[in-house]
Amino acid sequence: MSIHPEIEKRRTFAIVSHPDAGKTTITEKFLWYGNVIREAGHVRAKANRSYTVSDWMKIEQQRGISVSSSVLNFPFEGCQFNLVDTPGHQDFCEDTYRALTAVDAALVLIDSVNGVEKQTIKLMEVCRMRHTPIITFINKMDLDGRNVLDLLDEIENVLQIKVSPFTLPIGCGKLFKGVYSIAENTFHTFNKEEGKQEILKMTGADDPRLLEICGENWTKEFREQYDMVTGAMEPFDRDKYLKGEMCPVFFGSAVNNFGVRQLLNAFTKLAPPPMIRETDIRFVDPNEPNFSAFIFKIQANMDPKHRDRTAFLRICSGSFTRGEKVFHCRSGREIRLAAPTAFLAKDKEVIDHAWAGDIVGINDPGLFHIGDTLTNGEKFNFTGIPDFAPEFFARVTLLNPLKSKQMNKGLQELSEEGATQLYQPVKSPVPVIGVVGELQFDVLQFRLSAEYGAEVALDRMPSFGIRWVVGPEADVEAFVSEYALDCMQDKEGRTVCLFPNEYRLNLAVKNYEKLQFELTSNR
Ligand code: G4P
């Protein structure tokens, strides 16, 4: 099947990085290259983030961090990019993980000084699970960073992916001279003033001009690294890249807009257009004429002036036109997509037409759940959109008792957004919430109060971990009656058990051989 040009030019990706690696800075440069913003100014200090392009919630501005993911679209060199932002704080929420289910590729951003950091490792686990193709950018080469070969080695070992450097830096910190493109045999000279950066054609790594420009020591070190990379490392293999087994590596400095264009160019050439996706009955090709999509994120009250809920759709096949009716597979209902929107951070723009690979927002009348599939009429469900086991738990107590209706509505809606999980204990009427990152407790308390008028106290519950209890019905029932104090139901009515310690979990595994105790729940 030949691929439709509109679909072929889509590149839907996310940035995987640890806070402070430069994600906001590089995003702004991308938008600048896409002519979406006129000035790619310097990223403001965190405390003054009120006008950061991708922040839209009040709490984000108060905290000076980004806690909700947004979607940005920009064109570049004939491609249409959809960048799904992953919240950048070290405290995770499920949104961060789930954003990765909506993309076809990822950019891993690494700080040259700090190397591979904790949040990158966690997010890479999701990429590995999904075999997401990865391109790596090592940022902040203008600082005194770590040794290049050590960094490459760390990526291979810690992130468990083969590296294939497309460029190599010469010098670093104050003596950073530029990057050498192995594939093109060019030398890109570094200068903080972008206008003074040059791309020079070289005859090879042994071109004598390198010596003139970079000096003897740096050139010698570079040539050794070059020989090592080209002689001893496995050559780049695009199939391996597409399977998430090998990643091209680029070096640069986002804040100096150095190496960013080359990175985007590589993305247009290497990153895949929308790929085939699996459902519970068959594989769906993006080029099929029939529309299909799934919901990977729901966000309430994006616009404080209107109480609204937006569901974010990832289109997987075909295209759709504004006003078209689609089939909601879980409820069996037909719904009209009256005002689908594309997003540019705070600005929403109603769109008339969208294609496979695009991410659009639709108004959610309270019907949608994360993971829901929409089609042209065929009944199937996209798979592989997991629920991740939360790590922190709290009982929710209402402080102003007249607001119980508001609290329940808030808890329900915020859990449908996916940032918090809501559980109903078998033996108690007091709801329990679970979150992947502790910051979500503050976000929940703040939003329940600001958006629903319900003040709550959160009583933290020390625990070892939660597991979905799966197996024959009779065994699940027997388990629930023995472990009644620890058992709860999730929003889909599935049984979960909050184990207070590892011993209790091991005992359950031993005594209930027919049951599985699962860490993620796949729909
Ligand atoms: P994040 O979204 O991944 O959290 O990172 P962000 O882009 O906010 O960048 C974090 C800090 O790193 C910022 O400095 C930013 O200016 C700086 N930075 C980004 N790219 C580079 C680079 O290539 N070289 C150097 N030297 N710094 C870089 P900040 O101190 O937080 O803010 P500001 O005081 O610079 O405004």
XYZ file of C-alpha atoms and ligand atoms in Angstrom, residues 18-25 42-46 49 139-140 142-143 253-255, ligand 1:
57
model
C 15.682 14.697 33.052
C 14.636 18.131 34.406
C 17.103 20.877 33.420
C 18.646 18.962 30.520
C 17.296 21.670 28.186
C 13.948 20.343 26.942
C 12.190 23.704 27.074
C 15.138 25.416 25.402
C 16.661 32.666 26.013
C 14.734 30.351 28.316
C 13.731 32.254 31.415
C 14.791 31.269 34.880
C 12.421 28.685 36.376
C 7.940 30.844 34.064
C 23.295 19.005 25.070
C 25.320 21.720 26.804
C 29.572 24.604 25.777
C 30.075 23.477 29.388
C 24.150 23.289 22.582
C 20.470 24.129 22.561
C 20.759 27.491 24.229
P 14.176 21.587 31.030
O 13.033 22.128 30.241
O 14.715 20.299 30.488
O 13.949 21.530 32.494
O 15.432 22.569 30.844
P 15.492 24.075 30.329
O 15.336 24.146 28.856
O 14.612 24.928 31.185
O 17.015 24.387 30.630
C 17.547 24.290 31.937
C 18.712 25.253 32.084
O 19.744 24.829 31.188
C 18.370 26.669 31.694
O 19.125 27.512 32.527
C 18.882 26.784 30.264
O 19.217 28.101 29.900
C 20.119 25.914 30.358
N 20.557 25.375 29.055
C 19.821 24.789 28.080
N 20.610 24.424 27.028
C 21.859 24.786 27.357
C 23.131 24.706 26.674
O 23.259 24.215 25.563
N 24.205 25.200 27.357
C 24.115 25.770 28.593
N 25.232 26.235 29.140
N 22.942 25.878 29.246
C 21.836 25.394 28.641
P 18.528 28.181 33.855
O 19.696 28.613 34.652
O 17.518 27.301 34.499
O 17.743 29.390 33.305
P 18.374 30.757 32.809
O 18.929 31.389 34.030
O 19.419 30.399 31.795
O 17.214 31.476 32.226
